[in-house]
Short mmCIF file of C-alpha atoms in Angstrom, two decimals:
data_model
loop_
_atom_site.label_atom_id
_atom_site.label_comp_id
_atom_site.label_asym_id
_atom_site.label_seq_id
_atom_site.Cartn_x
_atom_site.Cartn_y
_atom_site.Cartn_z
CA UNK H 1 -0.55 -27.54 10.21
CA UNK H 2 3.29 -26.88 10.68
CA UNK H 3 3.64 -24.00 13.18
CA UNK H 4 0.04 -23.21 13.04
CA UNK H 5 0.44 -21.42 16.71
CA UNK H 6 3.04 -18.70 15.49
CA UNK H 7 0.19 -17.92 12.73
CA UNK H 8 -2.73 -18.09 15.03
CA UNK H 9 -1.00 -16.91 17.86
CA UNK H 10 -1.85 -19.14 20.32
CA UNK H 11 0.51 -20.61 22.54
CA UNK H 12 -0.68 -24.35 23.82
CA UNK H 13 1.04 -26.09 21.72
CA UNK H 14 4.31 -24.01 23.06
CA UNK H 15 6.31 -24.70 26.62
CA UNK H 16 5.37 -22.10 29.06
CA UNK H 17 7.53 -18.94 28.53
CA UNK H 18 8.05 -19.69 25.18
CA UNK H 19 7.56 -17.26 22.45
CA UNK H 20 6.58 -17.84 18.84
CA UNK H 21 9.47 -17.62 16.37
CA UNK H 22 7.66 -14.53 14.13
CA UNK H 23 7.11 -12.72 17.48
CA UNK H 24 10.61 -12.27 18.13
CA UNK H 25 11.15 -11.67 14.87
CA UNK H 26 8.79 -9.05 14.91
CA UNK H 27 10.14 -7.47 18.08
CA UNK H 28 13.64 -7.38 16.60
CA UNK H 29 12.28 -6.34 13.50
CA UNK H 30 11.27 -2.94 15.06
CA UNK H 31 14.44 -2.53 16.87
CA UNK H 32 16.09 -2.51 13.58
CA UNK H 33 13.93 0.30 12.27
CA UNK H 34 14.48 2.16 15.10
CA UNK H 35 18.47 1.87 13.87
CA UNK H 36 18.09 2.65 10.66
CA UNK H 37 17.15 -0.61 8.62
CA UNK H 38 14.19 -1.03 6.41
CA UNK H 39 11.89 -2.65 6.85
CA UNK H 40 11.97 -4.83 3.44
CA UNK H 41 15.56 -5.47 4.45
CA UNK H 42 14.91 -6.44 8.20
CA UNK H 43 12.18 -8.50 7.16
CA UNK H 44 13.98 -10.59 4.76
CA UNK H 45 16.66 -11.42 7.38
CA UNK H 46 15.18 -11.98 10.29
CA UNK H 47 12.02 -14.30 8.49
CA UNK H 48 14.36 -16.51 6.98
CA UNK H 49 14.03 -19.44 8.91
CA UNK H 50 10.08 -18.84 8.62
CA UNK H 51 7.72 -20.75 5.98
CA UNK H 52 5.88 -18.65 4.00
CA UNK H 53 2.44 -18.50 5.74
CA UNK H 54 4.50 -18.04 9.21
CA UNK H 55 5.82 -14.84 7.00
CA UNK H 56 2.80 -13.22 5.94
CA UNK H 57 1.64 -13.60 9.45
CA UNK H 58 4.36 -11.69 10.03
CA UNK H 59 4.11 -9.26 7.80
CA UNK H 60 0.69 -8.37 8.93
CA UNK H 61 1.68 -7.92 12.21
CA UNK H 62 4.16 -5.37 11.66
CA UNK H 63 3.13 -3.50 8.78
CA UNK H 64 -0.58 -3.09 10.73
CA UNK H 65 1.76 -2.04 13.71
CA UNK H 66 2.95 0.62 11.46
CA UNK H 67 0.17 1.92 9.53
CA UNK H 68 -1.83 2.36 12.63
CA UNK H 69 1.07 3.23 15.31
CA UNK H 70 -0.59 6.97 15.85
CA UNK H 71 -3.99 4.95 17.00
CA UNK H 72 -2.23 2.70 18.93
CA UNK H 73 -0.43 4.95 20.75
CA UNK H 74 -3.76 7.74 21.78
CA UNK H 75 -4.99 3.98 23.26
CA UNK H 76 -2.10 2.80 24.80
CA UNK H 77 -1.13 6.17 26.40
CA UNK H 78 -4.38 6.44 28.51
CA UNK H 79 -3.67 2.88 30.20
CA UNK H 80 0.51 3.48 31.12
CA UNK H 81 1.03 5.37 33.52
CA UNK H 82 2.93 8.37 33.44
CA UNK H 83 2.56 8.18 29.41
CA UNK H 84 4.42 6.11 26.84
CA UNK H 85 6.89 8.30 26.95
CA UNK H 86 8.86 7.33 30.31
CA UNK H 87 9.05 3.82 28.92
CA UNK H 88 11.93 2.74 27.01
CA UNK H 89 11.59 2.63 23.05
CA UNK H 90 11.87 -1.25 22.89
CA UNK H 91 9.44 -1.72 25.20
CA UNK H 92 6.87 1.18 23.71
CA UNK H 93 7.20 -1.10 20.30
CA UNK H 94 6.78 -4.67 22.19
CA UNK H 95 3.95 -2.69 23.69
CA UNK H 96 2.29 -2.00 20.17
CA UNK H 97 2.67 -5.30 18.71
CA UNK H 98 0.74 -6.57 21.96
CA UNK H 99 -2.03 -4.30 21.54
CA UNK H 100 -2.37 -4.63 17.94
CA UNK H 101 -2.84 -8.35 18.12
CA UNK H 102 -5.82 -7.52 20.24
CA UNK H 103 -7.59 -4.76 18.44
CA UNK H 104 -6.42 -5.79 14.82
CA UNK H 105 -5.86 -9.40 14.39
CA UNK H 106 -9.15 -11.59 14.73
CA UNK H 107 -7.35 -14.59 14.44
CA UNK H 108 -5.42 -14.38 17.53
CA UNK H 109 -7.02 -15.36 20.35
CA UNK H 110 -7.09 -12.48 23.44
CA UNK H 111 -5.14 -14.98 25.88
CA UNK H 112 -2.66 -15.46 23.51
CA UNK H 113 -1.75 -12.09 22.33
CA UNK H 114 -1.61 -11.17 26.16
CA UNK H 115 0.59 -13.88 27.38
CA UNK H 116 2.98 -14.03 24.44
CA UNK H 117 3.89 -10.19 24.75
CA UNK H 118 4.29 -10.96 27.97
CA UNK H 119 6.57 -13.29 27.75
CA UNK H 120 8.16 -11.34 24.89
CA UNK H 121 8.83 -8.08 27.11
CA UNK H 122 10.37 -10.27 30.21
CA UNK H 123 12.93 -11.66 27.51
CA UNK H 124 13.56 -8.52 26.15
CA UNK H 125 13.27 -6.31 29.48
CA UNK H 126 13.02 -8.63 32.78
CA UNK H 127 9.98 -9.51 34.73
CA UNK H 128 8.92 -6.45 35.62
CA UNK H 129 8.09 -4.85 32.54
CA UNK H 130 6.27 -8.28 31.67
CA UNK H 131 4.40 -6.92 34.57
CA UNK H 132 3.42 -3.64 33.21
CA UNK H 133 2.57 -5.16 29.81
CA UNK H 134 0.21 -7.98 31.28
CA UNK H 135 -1.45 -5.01 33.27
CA UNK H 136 -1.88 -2.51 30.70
CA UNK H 137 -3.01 -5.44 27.86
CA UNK H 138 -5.39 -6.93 30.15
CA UNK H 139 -7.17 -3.65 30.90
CA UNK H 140 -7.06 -3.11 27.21
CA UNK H 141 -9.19 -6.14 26.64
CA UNK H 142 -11.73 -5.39 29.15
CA UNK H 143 -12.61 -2.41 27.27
CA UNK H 144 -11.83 -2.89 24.16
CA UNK H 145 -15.70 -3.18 23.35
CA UNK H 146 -16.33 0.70 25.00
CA UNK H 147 -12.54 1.64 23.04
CA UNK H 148 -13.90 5.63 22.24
CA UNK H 149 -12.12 6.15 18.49
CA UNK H 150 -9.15 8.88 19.45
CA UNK H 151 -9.83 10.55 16.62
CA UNK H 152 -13.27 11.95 18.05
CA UNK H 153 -12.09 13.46 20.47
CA UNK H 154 -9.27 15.86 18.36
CA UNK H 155 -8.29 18.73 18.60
CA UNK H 156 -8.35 20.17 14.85
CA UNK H 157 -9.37 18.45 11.60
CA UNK H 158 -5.36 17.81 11.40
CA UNK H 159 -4.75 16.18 14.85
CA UNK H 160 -8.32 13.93 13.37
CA UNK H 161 -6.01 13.02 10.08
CA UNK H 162 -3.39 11.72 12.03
CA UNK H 163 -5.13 9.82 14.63
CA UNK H 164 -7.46 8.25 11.79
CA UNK H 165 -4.79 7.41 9.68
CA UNK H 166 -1.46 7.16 11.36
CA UNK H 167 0.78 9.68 9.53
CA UNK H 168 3.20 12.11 11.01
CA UNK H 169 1.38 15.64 11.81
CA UNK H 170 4.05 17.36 9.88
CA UNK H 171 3.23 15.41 6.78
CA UNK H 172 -0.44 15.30 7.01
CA UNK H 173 -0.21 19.82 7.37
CA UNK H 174 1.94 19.74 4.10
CA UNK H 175 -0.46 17.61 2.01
CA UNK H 176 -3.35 19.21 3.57
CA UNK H 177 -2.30 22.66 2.50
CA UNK H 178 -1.06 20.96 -0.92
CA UNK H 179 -4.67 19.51 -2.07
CA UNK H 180 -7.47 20.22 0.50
CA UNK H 181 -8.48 18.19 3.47
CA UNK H 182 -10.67 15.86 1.42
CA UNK H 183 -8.38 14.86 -0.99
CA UNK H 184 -5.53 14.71 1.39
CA UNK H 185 -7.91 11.79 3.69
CA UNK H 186 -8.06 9.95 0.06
CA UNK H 187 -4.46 9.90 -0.10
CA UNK H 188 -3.73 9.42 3.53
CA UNK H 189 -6.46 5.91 3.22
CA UNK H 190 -5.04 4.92 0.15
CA UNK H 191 -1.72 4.61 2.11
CA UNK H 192 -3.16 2.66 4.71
CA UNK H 193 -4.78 -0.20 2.05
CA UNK H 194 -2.21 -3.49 1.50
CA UNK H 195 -0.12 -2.89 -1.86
CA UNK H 196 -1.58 -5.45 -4.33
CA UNK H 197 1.15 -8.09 -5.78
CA UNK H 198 1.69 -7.43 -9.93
CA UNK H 199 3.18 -10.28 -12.30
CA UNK H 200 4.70 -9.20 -15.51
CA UNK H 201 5.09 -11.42 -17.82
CA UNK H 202 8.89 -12.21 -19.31
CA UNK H 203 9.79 -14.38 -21.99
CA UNK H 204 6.33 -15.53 -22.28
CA UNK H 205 3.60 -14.18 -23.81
CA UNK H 206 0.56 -12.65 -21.41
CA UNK H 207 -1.64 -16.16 -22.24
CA UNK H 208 1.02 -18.19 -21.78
CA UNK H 209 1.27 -17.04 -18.04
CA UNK H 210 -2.34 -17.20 -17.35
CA UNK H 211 -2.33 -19.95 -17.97
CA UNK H 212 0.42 -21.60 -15.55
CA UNK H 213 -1.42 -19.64 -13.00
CA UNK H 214 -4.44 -21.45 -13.65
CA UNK H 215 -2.60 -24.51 -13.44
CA UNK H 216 -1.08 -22.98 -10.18
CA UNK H 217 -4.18 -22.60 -9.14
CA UNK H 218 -3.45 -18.79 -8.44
CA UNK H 219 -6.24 -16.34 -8.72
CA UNK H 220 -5.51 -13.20 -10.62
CA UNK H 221 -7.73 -10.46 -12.34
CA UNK H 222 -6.62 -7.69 -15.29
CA UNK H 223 -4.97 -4.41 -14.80
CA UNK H 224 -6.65 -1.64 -16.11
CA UNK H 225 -3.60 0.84 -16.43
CA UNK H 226 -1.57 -2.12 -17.81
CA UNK H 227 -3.44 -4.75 -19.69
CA UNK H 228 -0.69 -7.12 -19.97
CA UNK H 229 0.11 -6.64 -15.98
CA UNK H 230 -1.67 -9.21 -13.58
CA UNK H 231 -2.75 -8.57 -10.17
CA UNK H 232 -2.71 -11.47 -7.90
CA UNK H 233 -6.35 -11.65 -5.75
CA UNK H 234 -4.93 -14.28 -3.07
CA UNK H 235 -2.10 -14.57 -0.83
CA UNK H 236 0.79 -16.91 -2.16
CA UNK H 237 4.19 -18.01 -2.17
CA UNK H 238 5.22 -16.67 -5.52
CA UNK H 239 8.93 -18.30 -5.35
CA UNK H 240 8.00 -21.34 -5.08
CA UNK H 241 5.73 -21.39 -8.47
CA UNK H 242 7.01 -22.68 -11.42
CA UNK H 243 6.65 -19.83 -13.50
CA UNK H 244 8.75 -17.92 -10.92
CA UNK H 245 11.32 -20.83 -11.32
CA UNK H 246 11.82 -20.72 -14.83
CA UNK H 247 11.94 -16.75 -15.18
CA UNK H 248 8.54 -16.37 -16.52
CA UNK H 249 7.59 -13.17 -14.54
CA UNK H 250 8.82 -10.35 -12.36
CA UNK H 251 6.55 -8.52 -9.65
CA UNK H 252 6.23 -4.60 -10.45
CA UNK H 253 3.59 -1.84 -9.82
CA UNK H 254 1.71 -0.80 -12.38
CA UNK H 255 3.07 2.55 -11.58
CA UNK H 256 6.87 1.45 -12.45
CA UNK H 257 5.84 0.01 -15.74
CA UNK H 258 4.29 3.29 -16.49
CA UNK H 259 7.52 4.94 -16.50
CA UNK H 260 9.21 2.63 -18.82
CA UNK H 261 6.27 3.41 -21.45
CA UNK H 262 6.04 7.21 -20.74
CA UNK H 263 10.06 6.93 -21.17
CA UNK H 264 9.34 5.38 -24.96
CA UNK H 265 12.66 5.23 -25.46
CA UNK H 266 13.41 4.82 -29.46
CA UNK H 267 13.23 1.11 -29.85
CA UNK H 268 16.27 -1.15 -30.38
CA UNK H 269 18.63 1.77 -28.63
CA UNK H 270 21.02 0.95 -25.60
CA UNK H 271 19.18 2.55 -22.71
CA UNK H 272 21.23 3.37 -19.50
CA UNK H 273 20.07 3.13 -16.18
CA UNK H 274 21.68 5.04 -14.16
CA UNK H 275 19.89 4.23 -10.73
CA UNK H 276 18.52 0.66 -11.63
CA UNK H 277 18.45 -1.31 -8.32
CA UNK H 278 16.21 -2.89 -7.95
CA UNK H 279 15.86 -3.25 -11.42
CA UNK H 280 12.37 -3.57 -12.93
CA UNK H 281 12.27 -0.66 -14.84
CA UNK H 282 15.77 -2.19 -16.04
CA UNK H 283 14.03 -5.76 -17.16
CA UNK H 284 10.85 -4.24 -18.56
CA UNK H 285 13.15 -1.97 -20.68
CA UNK H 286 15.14 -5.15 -21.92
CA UNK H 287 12.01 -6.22 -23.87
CA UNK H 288 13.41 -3.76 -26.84
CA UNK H 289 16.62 -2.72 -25.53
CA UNK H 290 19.84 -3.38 -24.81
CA UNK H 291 20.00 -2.05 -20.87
CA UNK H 292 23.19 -1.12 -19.14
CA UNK H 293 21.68 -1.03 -15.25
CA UNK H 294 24.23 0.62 -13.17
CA UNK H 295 23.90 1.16 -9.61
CA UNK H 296 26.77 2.45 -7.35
CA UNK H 297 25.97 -0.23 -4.69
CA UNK H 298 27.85 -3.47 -5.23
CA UNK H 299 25.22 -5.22 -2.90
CA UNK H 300 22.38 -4.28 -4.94
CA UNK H 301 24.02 -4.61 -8.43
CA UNK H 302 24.68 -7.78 -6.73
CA UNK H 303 20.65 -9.04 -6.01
CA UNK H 304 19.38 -7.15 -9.78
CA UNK H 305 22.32 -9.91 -11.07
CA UNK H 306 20.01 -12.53 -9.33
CA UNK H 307 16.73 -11.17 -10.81
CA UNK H 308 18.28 -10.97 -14.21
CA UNK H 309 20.01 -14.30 -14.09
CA UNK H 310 16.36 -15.99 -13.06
CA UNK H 311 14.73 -14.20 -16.38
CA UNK H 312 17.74 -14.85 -18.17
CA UNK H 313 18.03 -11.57 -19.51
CA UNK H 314 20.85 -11.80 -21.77
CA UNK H 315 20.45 -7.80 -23.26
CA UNK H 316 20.57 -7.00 -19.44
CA UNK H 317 24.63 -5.41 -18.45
CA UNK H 318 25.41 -4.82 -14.83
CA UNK H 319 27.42 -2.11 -14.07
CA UNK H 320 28.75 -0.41 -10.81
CA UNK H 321 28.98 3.07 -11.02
CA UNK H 322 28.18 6.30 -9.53
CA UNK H 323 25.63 8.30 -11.22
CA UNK H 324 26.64 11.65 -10.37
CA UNK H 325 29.64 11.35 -12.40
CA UNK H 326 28.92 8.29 -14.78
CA UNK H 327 31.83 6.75 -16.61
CA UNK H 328 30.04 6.96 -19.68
CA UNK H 329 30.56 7.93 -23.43
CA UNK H 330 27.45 9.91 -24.26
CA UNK H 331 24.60 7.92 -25.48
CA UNK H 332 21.45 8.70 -27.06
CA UNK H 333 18.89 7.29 -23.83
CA UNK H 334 19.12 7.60 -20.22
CA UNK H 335 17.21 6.95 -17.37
CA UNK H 336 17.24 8.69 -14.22
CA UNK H 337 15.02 6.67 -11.23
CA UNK H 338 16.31 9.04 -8.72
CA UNK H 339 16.73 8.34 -4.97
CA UNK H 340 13.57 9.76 -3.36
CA UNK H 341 11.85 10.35 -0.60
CA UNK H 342 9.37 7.55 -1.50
CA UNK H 343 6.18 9.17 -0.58
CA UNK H 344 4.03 7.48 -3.58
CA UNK H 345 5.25 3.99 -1.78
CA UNK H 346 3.98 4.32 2.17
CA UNK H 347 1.06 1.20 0.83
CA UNK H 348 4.87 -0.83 0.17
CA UNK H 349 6.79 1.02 2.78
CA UNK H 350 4.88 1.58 6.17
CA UNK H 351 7.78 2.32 8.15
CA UNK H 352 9.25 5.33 5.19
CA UNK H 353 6.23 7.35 6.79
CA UNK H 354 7.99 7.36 10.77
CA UNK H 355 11.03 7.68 9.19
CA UNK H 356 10.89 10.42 7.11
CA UNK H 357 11.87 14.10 8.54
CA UNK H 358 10.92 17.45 6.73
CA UNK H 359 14.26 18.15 5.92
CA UNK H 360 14.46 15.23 4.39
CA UNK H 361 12.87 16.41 1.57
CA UNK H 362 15.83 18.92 1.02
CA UNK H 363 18.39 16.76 1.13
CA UNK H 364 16.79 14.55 -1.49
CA UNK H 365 16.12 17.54 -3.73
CA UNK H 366 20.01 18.36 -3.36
CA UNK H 367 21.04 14.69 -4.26
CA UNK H 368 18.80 14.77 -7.08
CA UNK H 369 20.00 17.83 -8.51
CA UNK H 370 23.84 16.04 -8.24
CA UNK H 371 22.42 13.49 -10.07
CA UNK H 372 20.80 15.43 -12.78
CA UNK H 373 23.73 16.97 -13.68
CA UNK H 374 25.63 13.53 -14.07
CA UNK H 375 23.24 11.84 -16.06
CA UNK H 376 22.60 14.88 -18.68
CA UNK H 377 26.33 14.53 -19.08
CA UNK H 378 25.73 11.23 -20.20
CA UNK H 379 23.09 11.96 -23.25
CA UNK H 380 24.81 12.64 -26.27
CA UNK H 381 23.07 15.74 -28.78
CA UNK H 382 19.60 14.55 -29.42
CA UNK H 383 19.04 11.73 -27.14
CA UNK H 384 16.69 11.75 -24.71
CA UNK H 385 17.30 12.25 -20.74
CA UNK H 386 14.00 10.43 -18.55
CA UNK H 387 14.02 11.49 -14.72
CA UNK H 388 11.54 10.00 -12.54
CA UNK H 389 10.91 9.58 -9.01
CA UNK H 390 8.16 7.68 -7.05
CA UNK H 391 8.14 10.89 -4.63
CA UNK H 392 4.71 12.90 -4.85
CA UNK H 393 6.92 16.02 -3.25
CA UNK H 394 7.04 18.68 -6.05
CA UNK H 395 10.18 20.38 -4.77
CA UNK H 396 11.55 16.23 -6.09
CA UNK H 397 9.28 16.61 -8.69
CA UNK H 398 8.43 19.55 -11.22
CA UNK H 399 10.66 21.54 -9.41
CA UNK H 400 13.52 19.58 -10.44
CA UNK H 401 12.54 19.97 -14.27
CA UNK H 402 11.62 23.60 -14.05
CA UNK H 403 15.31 24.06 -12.31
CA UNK H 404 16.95 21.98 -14.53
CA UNK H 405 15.96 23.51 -17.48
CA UNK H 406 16.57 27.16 -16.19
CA UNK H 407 20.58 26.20 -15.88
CA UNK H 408 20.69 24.12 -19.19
CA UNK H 409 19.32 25.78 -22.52
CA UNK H 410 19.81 23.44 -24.86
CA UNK H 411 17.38 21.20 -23.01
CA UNK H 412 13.49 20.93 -23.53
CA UNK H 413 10.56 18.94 -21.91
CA UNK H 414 9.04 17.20 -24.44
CA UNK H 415 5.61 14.91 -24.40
CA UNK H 416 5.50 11.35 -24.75
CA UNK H 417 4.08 9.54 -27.93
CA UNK H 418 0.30 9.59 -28.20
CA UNK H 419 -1.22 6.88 -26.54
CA UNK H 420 2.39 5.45 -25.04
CA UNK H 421 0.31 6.03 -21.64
CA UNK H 422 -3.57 6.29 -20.82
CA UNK H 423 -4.30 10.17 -20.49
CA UNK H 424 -5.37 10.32 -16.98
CA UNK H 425 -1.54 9.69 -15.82
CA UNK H 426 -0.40 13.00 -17.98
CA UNK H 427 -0.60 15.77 -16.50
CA UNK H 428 0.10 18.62 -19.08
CA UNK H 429 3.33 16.79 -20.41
CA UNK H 430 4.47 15.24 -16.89
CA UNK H 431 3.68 11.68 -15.91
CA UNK H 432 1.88 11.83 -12.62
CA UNK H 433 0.75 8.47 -10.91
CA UNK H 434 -1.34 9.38 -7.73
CA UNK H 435 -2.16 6.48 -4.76
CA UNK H 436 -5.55 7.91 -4.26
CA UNK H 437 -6.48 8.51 -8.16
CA UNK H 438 -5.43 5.37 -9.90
CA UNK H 439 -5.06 2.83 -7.10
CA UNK H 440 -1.04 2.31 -7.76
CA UNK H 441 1.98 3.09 -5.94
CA UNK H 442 2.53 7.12 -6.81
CA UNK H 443 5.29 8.19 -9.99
CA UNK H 444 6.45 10.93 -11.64
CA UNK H 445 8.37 11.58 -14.73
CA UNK H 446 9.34 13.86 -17.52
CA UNK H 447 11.50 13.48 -21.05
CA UNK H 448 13.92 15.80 -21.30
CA UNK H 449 15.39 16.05 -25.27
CA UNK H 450 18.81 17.37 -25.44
CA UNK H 451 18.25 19.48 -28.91
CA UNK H 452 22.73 20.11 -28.58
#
């Protein structure tokens, strides 16, 4: 099988010093997140030249790394010495992928987890620190069967949430006090499970795409918040399917599709998306509108254009434009998918969770607020004004709506048609998608009805 070693992660089939292609991805993978990227958007570029199952080996590799850096670490710090700390960042991360090879990934055979990091940190740091990493690995490996968990040996019940579960302490404390230590572990697990893959179907009907599948070969089962969603059960390279070539679905959490039913727009209006980039809500609102998705990025007005183009969503118009002051005659529907801090998504986004800072959640609130005040401008007497985020923060949240309604009177929350949603996503007249409750990625939403 074609570059069966990078998957596997052995190395006999390599030259000696040689290190797999999706290792040095990975490693420079991580040294963009440590600049800024994300991780979707470092992943993408450096796994280009990858195949697909070369990819998801890939992918395992560094969103385990993530979701269980905090573990890693309480192991890893007990066997440097002097701490992780001292060493330098690069070689703390080329560290991590090393020692999550051996702890996490069965497939990869001790040797070659060892000698490929290595190799890795000599390219990356000289020969020395391939010293230090074949020393601390190797005594890693011995003991890896008498590995005590870090977490029993915590401090508090927090300091055990964050060693279990790899999230920052700071985060872990605010959801604790939010919902209760038991229901904050739910949500902190939940976060830590692999985001299922969702098809929805597009110019086809539900049947239709089943069946392809079938002929695909491609195992699916039902969604029970969506019934015309599928959720793939196997691993697969959806671009290169044939329904995927001729437009017949687009991938999108059940959570997102949620919105665009809670939203129930009134059918057959022109719906504006303010913040569409990506775009799904954009496409699953072009079943029975005409959609205006605007995005102030050119870049990512630019890859929606490719989405829409593949579905050939003609009632689809891309727009740049900034959605704090939209250049907009006032229409009757609007959709707000504000910026967030994307704390419903850490399943999607395992590096959001490291980067994330408690005043982040501040800023975002002001941005939002900006935003609100653009898009309202855009709703013309009697239309209908849908802000969501896929933040589970209230101060992004209900806050928002309570706020925005104290500085506008002639605006009202209203609820959504009966039965546009199942009734275990309401909450009072909100829409409130929780990781740990239905299974999804987390949303919220609320209609606001400009009465003048």
């Amino acid at each position: 099988m074609k570059n069966d070693e990078a998957r596997g992660g052995t190395s006999t089939a390599l030259p000696e010093g040689k290190v797999t292609e999706s290792r040095v991805a990975a490693a420079e993978i991580l040294a963009d997140l440590r600049r800024g990227e994300l991780v979707d958007a470092a992943m993408q570029r450096h796994s280009i030249r990858l195949d697909w199952r070369d990819r998801r080996w890939l992918q395992e590799l560094i969103y385990g790394t993530l979701r269980n850096r905090e573990r890693i670490d309480a192991v890893l710090a007990t066997r440097v010495r002097g701490g992780l700390a001292r060493l330098d960042a690069d070689l703390r991360d080329t560290l991590r992928l090393g020692a999550y090879q051996l702890l996490y990934m069965g497939s990869v055979p001790s040797y070659a987890a060892i000698a490929q990091t290595v190799e890795l940190a000599k390219a990356r740091h000289g020969i020395g620190a391939g010293g230090l990493v074949n020393a601390v690995l190797r005594r890693l490996d011995r003991e890896r069967d008498s590995l005590e968990d870090p977490a029993a040996t915590a401090v508090d019940s927090i300091e055990r949430l964050v060693l279990t579960y790899s999230h920052p302490r700071w985060l872990v404390m605010r959801w604790v006090e939010r919902w209760g230590e038991a229901v904050a572990e739910q949500l902190l697990a939940a976060n830590n499970r692999e985001a299922a893959v969702y098809l929805r179907p597009f110019g086809v009907e539900l049947a239709e795409l089943q069946k392809l599948l079938d002929e695909s070969e491609i195992h699916y089962v039902g969604c029970e918040l969506v019934p015309d969603s599928l959720r793939l059960s196997s691993s697969v390279n959806l671009t290169e399917l044939g329904a995927f070539k001729q437009g017949f679905f687009f991938v999108q959490d059940p959570a997102a599709t949620l919105v665009t039913r809670y939203a129930s727009f009134e059918p057959g209006s022109l719906v504006v998306d303010v913040c569409a980039a990506p775009g799904g809500k954009s496409l699953e609102l072009a079943r029975s509108h005409v959609v205006i998705a605007a995005d102030r990025s050119q870049s990512r007005i630019r890859r929606l254009a490719e989405n829409v183009g593949r579905l050939r969503a003609s009632n689809v118009e891309l727009v740049v434009m900034d959605a704090g002051s939209p250049a907009l005659r006032p229409v009757t529907s609007v959709l707000l998918d504000a910026p967030c801090t994307g704390t419903g998504t850490f399943r999607r986004h395992p590096d959001a969770r490291w980067r994330l800072k408690p005043a982040d959640i501040a800023v975002s609130s002001a941005v939002q607020r900006n935003l609100l005040e653009g898009a309202a401008a855009a709703v013309a007497p009697g239309g209908l004004l849908v802000y969501s985020t896929c933040s589970l923060e209230p101060e992004e949240n209900e806050a928002q709506v309570e706020w925005f309604l104290g500085e506008h009177d002639g605006w009202v929350l209203e609820p959504p048609p009966k039965g546009a949603v199942p009734e275990d996503v309401l909450d009072g007249l909100y829409l409130r998608v929780l990781p740990h409750v239905h299974g999804v990625d987390g949303a919220f939403a609320a209609r606001l009805r400009r009465r003048r």
